[in-house]
Short mmCIF file of C-alpha atoms in Angstrom, two decimals:
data_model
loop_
_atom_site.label_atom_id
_atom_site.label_comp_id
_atom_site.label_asym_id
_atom_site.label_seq_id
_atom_site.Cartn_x
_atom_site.Cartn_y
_atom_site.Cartn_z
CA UNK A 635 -14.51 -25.18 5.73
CA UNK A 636 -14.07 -23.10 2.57
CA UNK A 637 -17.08 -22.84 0.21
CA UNK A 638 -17.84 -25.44 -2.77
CA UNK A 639 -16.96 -22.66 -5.57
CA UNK A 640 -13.42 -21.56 -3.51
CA UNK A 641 -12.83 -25.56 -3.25
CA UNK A 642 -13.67 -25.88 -7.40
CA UNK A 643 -11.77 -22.76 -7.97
CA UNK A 644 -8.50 -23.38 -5.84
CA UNK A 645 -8.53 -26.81 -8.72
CA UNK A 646 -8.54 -24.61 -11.36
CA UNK A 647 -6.11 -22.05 -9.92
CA UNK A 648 -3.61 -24.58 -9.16
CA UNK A 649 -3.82 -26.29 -12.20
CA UNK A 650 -2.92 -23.28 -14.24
CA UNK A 651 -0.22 -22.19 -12.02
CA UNK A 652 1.98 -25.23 -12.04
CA UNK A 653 1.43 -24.90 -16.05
CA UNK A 654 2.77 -21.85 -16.11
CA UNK A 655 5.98 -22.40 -13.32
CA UNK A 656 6.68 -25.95 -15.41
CA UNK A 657 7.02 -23.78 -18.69
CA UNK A 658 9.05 -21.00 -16.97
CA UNK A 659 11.34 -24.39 -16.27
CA UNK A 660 11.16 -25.56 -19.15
CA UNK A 661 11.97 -22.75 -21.16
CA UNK A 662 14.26 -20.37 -18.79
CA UNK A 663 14.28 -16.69 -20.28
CA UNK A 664 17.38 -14.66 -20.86
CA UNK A 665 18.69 -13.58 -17.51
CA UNK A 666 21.28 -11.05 -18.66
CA UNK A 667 19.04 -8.37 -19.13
CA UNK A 668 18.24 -6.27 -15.77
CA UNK A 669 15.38 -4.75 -17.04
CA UNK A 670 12.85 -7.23 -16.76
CA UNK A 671 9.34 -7.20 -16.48
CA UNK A 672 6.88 -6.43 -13.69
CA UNK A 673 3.97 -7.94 -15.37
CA UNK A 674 2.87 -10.57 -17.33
CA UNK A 675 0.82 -11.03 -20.70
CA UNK A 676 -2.37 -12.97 -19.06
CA UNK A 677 -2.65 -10.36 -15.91
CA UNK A 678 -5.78 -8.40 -16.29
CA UNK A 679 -4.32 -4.87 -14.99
CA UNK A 680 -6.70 -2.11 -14.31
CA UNK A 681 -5.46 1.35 -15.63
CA UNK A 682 -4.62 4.26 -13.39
CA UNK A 683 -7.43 7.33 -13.26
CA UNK A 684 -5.99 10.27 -11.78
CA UNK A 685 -9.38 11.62 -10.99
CA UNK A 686 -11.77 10.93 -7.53
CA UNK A 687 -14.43 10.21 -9.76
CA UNK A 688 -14.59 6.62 -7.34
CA UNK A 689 -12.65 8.19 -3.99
CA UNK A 690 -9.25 7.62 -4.81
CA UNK A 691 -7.07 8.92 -7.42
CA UNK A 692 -4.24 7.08 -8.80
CA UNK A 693 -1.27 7.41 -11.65
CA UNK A 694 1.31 5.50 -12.97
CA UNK A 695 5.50 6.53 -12.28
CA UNK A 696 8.10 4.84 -13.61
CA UNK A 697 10.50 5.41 -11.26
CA UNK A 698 13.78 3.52 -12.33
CA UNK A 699 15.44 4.42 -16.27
CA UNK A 700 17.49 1.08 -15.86
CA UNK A 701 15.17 -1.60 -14.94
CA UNK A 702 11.43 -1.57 -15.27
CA UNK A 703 10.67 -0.95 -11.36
CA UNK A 704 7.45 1.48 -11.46
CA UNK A 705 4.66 2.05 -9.12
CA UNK A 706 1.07 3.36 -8.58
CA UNK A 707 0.09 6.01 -5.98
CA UNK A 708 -3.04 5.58 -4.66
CA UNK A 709 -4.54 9.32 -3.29
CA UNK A 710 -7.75 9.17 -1.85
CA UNK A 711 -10.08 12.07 -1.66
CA UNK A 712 -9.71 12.62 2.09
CA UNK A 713 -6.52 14.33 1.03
CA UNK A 714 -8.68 17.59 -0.16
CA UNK A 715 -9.96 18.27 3.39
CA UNK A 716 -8.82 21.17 5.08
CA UNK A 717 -5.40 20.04 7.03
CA UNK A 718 -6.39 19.13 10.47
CA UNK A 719 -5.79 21.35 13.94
CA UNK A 720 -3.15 20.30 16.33
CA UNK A 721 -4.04 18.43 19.58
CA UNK A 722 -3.90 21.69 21.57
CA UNK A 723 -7.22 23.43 22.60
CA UNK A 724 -8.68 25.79 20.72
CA UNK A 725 -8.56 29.21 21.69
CA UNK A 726 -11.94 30.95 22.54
CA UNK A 727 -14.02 32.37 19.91
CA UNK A 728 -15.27 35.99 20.68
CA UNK A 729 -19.12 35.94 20.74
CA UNK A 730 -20.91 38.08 18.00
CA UNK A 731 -24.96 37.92 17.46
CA UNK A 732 -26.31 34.89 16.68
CA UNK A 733 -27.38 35.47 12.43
CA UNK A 734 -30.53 33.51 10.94
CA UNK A 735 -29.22 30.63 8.42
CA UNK A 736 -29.36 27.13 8.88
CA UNK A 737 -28.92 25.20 12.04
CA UNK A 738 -25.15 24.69 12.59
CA UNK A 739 -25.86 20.94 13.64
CA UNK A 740 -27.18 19.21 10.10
CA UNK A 741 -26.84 15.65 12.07
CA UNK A 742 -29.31 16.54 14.18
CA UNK A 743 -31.98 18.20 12.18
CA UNK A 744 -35.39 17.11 12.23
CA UNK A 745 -36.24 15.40 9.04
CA UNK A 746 -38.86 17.93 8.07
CA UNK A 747 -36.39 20.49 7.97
CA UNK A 748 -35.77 21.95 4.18
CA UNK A 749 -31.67 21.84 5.04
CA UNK A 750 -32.03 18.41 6.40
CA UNK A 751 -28.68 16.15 5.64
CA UNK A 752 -27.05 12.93 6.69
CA UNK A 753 -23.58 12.50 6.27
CA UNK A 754 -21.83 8.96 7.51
CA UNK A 755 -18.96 9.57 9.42
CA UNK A 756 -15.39 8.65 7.58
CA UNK A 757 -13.08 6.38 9.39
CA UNK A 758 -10.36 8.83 9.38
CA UNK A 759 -6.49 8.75 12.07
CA UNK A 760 -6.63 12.80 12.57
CA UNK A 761 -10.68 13.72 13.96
CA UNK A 762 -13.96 13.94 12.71
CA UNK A 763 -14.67 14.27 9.34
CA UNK A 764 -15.37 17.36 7.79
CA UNK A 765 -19.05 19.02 6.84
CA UNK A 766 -19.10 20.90 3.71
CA UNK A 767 -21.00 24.82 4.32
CA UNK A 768 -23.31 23.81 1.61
CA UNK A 769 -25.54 20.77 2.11
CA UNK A 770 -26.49 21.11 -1.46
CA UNK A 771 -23.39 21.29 -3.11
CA UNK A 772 -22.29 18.43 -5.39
CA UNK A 773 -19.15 16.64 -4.31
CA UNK A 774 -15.98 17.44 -6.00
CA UNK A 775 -14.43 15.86 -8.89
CA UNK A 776 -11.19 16.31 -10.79
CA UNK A 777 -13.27 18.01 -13.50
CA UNK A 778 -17.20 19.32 -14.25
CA UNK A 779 -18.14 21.65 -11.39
CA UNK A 780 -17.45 25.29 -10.81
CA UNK A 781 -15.90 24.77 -7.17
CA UNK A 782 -13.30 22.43 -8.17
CA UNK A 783 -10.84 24.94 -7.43
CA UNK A 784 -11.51 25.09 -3.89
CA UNK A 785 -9.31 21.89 -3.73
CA UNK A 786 -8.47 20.86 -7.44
CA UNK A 787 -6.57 22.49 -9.70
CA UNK A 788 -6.44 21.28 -13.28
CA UNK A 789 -3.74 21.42 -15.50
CA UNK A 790 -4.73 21.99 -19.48
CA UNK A 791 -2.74 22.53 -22.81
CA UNK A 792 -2.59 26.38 -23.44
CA UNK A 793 -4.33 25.58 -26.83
CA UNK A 794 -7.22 24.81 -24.52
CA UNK A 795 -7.87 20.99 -26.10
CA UNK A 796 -7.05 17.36 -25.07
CA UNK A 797 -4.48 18.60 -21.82
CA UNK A 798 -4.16 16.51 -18.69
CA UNK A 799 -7.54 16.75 -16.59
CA UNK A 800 -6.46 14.91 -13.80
CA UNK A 801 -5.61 16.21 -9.96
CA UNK A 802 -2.83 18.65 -9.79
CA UNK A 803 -2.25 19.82 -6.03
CA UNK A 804 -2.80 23.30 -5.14
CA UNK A 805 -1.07 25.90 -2.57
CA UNK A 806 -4.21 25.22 -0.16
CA UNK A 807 -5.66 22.52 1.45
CA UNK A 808 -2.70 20.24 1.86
CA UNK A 809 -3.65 18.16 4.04
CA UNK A 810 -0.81 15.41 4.57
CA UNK A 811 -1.89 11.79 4.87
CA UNK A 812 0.89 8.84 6.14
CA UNK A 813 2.62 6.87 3.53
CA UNK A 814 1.99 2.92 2.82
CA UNK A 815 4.33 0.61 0.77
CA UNK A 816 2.53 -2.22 -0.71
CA UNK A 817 4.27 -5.01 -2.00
CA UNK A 818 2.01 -7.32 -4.17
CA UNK A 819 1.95 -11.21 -4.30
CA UNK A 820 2.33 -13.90 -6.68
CA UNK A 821 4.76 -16.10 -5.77
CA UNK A 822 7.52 -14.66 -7.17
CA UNK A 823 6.74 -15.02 -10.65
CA UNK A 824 3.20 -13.84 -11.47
CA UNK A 825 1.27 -10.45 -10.15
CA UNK A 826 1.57 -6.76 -10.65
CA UNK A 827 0.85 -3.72 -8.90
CA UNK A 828 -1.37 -2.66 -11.82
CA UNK A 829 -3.70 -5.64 -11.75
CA UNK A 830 -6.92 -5.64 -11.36
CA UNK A 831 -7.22 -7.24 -8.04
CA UNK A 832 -4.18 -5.25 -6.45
CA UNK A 833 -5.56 -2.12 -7.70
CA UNK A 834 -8.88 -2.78 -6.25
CA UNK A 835 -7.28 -4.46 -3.07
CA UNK A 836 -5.05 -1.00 -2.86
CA UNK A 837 -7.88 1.79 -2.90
CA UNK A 838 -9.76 -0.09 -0.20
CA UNK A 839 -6.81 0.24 1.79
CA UNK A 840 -6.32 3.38 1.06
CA UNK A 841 -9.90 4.69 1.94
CA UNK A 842 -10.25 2.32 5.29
CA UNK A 843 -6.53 3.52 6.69
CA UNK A 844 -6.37 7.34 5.32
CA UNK A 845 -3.22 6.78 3.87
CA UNK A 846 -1.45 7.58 0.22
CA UNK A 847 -0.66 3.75 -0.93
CA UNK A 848 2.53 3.34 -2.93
CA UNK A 849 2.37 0.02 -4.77
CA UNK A 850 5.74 -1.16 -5.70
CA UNK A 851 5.81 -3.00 -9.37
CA UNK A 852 8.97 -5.11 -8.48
CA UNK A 853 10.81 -7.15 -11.08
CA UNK A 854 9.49 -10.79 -11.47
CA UNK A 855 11.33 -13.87 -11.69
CA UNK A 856 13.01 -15.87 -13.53
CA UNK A 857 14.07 -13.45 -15.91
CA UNK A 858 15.13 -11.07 -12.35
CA UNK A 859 15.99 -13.72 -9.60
CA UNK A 860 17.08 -13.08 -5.68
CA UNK A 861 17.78 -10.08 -5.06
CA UNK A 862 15.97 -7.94 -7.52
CA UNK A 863 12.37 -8.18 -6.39
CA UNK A 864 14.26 -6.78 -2.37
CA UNK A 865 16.39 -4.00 -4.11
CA UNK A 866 13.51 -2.77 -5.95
CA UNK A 867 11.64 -2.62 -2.83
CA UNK A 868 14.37 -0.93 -1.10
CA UNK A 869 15.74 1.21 -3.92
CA UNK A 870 11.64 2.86 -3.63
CA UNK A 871 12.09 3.43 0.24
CA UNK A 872 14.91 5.49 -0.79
CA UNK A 873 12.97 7.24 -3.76
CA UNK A 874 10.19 8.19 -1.39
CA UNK A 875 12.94 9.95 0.91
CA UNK A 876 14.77 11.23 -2.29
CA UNK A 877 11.26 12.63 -3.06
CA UNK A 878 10.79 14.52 0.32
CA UNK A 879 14.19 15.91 0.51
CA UNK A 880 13.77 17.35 -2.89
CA UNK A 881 9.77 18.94 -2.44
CA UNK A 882 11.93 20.82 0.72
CA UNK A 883 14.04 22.12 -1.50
CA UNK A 884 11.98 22.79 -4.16
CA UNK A 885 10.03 24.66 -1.22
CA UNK A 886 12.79 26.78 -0.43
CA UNK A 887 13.42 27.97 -3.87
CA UNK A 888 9.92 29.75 -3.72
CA UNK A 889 7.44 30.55 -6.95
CA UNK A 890 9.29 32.48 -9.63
CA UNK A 891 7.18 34.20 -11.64
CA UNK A 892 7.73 35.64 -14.83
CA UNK A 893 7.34 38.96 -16.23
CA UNK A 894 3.43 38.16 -16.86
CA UNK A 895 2.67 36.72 -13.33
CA UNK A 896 2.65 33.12 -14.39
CA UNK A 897 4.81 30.69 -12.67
CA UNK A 898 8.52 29.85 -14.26
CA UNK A 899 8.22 26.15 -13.35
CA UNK A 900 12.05 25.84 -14.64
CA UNK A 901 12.67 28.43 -11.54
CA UNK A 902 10.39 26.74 -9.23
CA UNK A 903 11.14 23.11 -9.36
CA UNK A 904 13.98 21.11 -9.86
CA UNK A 905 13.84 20.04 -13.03
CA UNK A 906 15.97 17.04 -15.06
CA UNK A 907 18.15 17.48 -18.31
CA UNK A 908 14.27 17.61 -20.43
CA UNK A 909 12.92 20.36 -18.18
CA UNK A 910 10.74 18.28 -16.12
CA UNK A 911 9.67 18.78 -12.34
CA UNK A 912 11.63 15.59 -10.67
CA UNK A 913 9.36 16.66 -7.85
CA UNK A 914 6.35 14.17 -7.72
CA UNK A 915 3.25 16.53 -6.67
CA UNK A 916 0.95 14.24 -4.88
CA UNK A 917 3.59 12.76 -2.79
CA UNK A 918 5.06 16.86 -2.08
CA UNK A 919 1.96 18.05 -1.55
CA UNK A 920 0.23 15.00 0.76
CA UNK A 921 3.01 12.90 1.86
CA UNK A 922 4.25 12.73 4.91
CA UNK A 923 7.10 10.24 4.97
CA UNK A 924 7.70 10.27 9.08
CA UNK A 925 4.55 8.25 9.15
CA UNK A 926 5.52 5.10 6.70
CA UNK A 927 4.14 1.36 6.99
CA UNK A 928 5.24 -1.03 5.13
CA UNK A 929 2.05 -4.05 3.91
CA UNK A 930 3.46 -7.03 2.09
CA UNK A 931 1.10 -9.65 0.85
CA UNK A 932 2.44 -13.59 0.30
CA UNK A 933 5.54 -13.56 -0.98
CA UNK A 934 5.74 -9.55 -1.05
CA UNK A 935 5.39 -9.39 2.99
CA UNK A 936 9.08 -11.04 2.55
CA UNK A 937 10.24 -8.08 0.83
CA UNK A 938 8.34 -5.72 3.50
CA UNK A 939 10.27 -7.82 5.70
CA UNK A 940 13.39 -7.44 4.15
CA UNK A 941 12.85 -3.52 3.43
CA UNK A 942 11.94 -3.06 7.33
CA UNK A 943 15.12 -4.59 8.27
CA UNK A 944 17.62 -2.63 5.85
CA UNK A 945 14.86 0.52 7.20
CA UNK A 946 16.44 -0.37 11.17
CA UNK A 947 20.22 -0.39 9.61
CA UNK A 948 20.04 2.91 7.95
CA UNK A 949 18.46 4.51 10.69
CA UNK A 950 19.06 8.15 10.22
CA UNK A 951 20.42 8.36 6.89
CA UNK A 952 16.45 7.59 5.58
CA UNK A 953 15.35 10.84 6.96
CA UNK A 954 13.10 12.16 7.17
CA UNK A 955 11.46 8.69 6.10
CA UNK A 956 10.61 6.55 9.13
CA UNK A 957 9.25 3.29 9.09
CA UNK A 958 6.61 3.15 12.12
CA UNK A 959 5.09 0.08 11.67
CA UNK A 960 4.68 -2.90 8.98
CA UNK A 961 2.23 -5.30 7.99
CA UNK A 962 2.60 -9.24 6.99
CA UNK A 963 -0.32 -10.73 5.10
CA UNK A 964 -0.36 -14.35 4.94
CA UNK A 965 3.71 -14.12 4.48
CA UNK A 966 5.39 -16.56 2.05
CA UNK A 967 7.92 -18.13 4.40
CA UNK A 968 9.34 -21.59 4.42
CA UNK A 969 11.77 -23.60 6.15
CA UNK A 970 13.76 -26.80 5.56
CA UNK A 971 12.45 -28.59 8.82
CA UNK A 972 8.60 -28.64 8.35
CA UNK A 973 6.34 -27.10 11.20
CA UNK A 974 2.85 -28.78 12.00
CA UNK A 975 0.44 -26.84 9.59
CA UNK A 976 3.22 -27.34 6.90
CA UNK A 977 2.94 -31.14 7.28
CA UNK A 978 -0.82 -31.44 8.09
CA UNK A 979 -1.86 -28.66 5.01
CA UNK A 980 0.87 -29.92 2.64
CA UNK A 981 -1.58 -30.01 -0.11
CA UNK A 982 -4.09 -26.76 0.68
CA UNK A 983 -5.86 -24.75 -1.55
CA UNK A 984 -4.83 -22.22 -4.33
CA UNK A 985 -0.97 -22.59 -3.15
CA UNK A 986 0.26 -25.82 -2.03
CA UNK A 987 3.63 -26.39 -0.49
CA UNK A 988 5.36 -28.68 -3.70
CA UNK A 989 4.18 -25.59 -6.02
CA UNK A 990 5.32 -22.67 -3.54
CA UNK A 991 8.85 -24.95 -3.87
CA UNK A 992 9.05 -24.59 -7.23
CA UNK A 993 7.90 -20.75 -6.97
CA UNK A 994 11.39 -20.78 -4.58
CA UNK A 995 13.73 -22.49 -7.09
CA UNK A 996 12.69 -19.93 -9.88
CA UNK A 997 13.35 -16.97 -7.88
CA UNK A 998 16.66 -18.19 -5.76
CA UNK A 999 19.61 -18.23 -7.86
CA UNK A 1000 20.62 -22.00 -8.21
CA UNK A 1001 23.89 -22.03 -6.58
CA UNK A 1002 21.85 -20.07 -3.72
CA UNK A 1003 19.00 -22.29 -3.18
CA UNK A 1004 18.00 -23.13 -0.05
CA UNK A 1005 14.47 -23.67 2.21
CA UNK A 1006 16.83 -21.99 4.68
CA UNK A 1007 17.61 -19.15 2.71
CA UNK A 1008 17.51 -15.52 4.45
CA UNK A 1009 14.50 -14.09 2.60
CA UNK A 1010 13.15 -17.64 2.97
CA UNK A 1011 13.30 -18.46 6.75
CA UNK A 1012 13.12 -15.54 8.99
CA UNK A 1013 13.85 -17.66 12.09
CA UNK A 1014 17.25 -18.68 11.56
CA UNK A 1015 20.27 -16.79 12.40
CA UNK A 1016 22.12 -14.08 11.24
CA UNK A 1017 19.56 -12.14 9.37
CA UNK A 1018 20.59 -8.30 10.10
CA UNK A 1019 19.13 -6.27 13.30
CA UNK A 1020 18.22 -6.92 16.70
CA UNK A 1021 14.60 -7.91 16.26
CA UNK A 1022 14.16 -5.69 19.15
CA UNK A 1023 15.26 -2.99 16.67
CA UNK A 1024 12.28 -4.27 14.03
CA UNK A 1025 9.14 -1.74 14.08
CA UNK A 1026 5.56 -3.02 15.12
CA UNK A 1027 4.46 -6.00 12.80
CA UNK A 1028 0.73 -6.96 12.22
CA UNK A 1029 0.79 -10.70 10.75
CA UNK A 1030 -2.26 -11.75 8.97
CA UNK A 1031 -2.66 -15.81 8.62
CA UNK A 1032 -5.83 -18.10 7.70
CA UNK A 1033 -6.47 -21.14 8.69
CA UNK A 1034 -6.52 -23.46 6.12
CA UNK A 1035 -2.57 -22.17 5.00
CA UNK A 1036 0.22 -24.53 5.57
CA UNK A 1037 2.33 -20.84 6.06
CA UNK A 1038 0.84 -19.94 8.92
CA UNK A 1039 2.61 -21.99 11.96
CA UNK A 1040 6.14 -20.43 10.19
CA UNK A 1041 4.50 -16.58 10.67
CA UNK A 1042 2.70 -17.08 13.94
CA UNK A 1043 6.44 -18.25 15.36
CA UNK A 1044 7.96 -15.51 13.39
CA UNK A 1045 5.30 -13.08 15.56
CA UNK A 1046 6.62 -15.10 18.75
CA UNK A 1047 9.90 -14.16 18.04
CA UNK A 1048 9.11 -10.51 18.10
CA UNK A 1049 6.72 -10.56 20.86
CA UNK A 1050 9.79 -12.06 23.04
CA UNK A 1051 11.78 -9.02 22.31
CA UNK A 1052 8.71 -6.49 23.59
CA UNK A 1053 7.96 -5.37 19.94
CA UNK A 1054 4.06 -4.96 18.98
CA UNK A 1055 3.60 -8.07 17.18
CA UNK A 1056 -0.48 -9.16 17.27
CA UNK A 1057 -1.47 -12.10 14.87
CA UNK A 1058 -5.05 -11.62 13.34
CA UNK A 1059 -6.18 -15.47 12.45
CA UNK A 1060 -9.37 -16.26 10.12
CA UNK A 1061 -11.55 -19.00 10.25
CA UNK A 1062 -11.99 -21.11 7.27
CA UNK A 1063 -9.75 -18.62 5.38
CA UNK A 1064 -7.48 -20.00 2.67
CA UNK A 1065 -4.17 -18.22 1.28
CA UNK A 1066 -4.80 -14.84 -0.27
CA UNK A 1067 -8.18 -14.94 1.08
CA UNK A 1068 -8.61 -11.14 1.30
CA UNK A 1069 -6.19 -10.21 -2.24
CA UNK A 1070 -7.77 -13.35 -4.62
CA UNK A 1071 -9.37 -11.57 -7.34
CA UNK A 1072 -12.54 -14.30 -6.07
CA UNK A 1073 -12.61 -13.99 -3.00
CA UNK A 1074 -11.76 -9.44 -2.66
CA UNK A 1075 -15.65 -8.67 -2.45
CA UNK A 1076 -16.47 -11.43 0.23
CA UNK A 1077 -17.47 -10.05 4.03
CA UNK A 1078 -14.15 -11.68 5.31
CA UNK A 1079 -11.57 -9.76 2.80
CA UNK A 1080 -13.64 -6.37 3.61
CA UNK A 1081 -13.28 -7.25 7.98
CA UNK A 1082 -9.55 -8.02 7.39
CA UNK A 1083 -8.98 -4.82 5.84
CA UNK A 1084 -10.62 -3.19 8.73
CA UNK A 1085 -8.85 -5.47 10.97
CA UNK A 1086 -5.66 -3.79 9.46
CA UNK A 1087 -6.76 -0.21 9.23
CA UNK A 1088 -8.06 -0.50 12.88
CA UNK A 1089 -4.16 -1.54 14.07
CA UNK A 1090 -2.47 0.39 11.41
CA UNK A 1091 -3.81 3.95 12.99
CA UNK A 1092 -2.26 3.47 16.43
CA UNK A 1093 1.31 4.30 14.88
CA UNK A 1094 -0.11 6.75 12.19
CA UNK A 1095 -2.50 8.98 13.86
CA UNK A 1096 -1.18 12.45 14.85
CA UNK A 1097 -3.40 12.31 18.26
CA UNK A 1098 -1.33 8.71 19.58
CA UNK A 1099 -3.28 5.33 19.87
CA UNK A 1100 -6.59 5.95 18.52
CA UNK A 1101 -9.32 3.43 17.76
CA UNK A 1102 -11.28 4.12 14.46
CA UNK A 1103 -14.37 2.49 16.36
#
């Protein structure tokens, strides 16, 4: 069973949140505008750093000049490493004298020895991690050290004050990393990809999987109702394949230089109507879009579920994005005739069934409203591809969620079709057990995000189906 404090907490959580859904009733916003909002007033939202002074790096893109659909890319530090060699074996290395210097295995020194060093392997898809040549050496930042531009380079004003001192990609040292989609939760209403919990939640991914995490800040309901939160997600898909297709070009077009060497940026990049780079650089220089998973968590594995579905439709026309393999956290689905776990955990903690109902009538459009409802119920009918045609799905459920029986026959579904469709279920785990800003530092949200990372690199690595332990 759940802990005391969870128990206390979940009373306190679900108090405030059917306050706030009864007063987004009460007083319905103006739906005419499509801008809408992303966030809300009482989120605590953690702001983006785009410096690895913590491992991962992460900015801010608004992404959308008619609606307010933005997101944060999450670039950990592995992406510095030197890219890594194919799977084909190395050719022979001619022998020359051995040289005094230090002994070429630091893992193995004795501890007595003046270069000893211990470095803990990284749980990385592409090989082992990589030494540095100086044992000594301080690690790298976006700014402070004299062999930042090994990996770094750092863009500054010319008149040498207050200019951008984040990462900025150089020529070398690309080393490309898969692409993730996350898709927050919230129930609809509440959440953001900048909060604190989903920012925190993100970078964890993002170091245990070795992966360039794109959280999606859809449009929240009511003032944006069904289908704005799945367009957004989809309308990004397509941005992140926009994005490639133009870094190729951009790539063709070379480095112009001017007359005194420096590069003519105008020449270089594709630039809009204000002269700025439409290229993003992180994603160009890091990104590698033929490796894409989609992670959804609550009602945001609906829209991964949605966006893997119109991903199997398109088929080639997303090139070169491909969609390898999704995950399903503790997915928000419903359904008008009740399963066993939705009857027996009616009334479970954080998110019980009568306020996830009310979550549904604020985001489905009235005359639309339905427990049956497409993005609702994913085992009726009708719903687009083949599920033969759907890519491997993870699904992530707890035990004490009346959601779960819906997912796990979801999973069935797929499994009958021969698609890779595992269920991970935790003991004495609630809803949003490993996202709750509570419950992110407990030992159960840290092994379900190795739990993921561990499944996710069978369809990301470069060497095939490879275990991280």
């Amino acid at each position: 069973m759940p802990s005391v404090a969870v128990k206390l907490y979940s009373v306190f959580f679900k108090f405030l949140l059917k306050h706030r859904l009864q007063n987004r009733i009460q007083s319905p916003p103006d739906e005419s505008d499509p801008f809408g909002v992303t966030s809300r007033p009482d989120e605590t939202v953690a702001a983006a750093n785009p410096s690895f002074a913590d491992g991962v790096a992460t900015k801010d893109i608004h992404i959308d000049p008619f609606t307010s659909l933005s997101i944060r890319i999450f670039l950990p530090d592995s992406a510095l490493n030197p890219p890594e060699p194919d799977s084909r074996p190395p050719k022979p290395k001619p022998r020359t004298a051995k040289r005094p210097g230090p002994d070429p295995d630091p893992d193995h020194r004795p501890s007595g020895s003046p270069n000893s060093h211990y470095y803990p392997s990284r749980r990385n898809s592409y090989g082992p991690p990589t030494i540095p040549s100086n044992p000594k050496e301080e690690p790298r930042y976006s700014y402070g050290s004299a062999n930042d531009m090994e990996g770094l380079n750092l863009m500054s004003s010319s008149g040498g004050g207050g200019g951008y001192r984040g990462y900025s990609p150089s020529q070398e040292n690309r080393r490309r990393l898969p692409v993730m989609l996350q898709f927050h939760g919230g129930g609809w209403v509440s959440g953001s990809n900048e909060s604190a919990a989903n920012d925190f939640f993100c970078r964890r991914i993002a170091k245990l999987c070795d992966v360039i995490v794109v959280a999606v800040g859809y449009r929240l309901a009511p003032e944006n109702r069904f289908p704005a939160a799945f367009e957004d997600g989809l309308k990004v898909l397509n941005w992140l394949g926009k994005q490639a297709n133009l870094a190729e070009c951009s790539k063709s077009m070379g480095n112009a230089r001017d007359a005194s060497g420096v590069i003519d940026f105008k020449k270089s990049h594709i630039v809009d109507t204000f002269g700025a780079s439409m290229v993003e650089p992180w994603l160009a220089a890091h990104g590698d879009p033929s490796r894409c998973v989609l992670l959804g968590v609550s009602c945001g594995a609906n829209i991964a579920d949605y966006v893997a579905r119109k991903a199997v439709e398109a088929g080639r026309r997303l090139d070169p994005v491909k969609v390898v393999a999704q995950v399903l956290i503790y997915p928000f689905f419903i359904g008008s005739v009740p399963t066993h776990s939705e009857i027996k955990l009616a009334n479970s903690y954080f998110y019980d069934k009568a306020m996830c109902i009310l979550a549904w009538k604020l985001f489905l459009p009235e005359e639309e409203f339905s427990l049956d409802h497409p993005a609702a119920n994913p085992l009726i009918t009708g719903r687009g591809p083949p599920l033969k045609l759907m890519p491997p799905t993870l699904t992530v459920v707890a035990e004490h969620d009346w959601m779960r029986d819906r997912a796990i026959a979801y999973s069935e579904e797929l499994r009958k079709v021969n698609v890779d469709a595992p269920v991970l279920e935790y003991k004495d785990a609630v809803h949003e057990f490993a996202t709750l800003d509570m419950l992110l530092k407990t030992p159960q949200a840290q092994a379900c995000a190795e739990d993921i990372a561990i499944w996710v690199k069978k369809y990301i690595s470069l060497r095939g189906h490879e275990f991280s332990y």
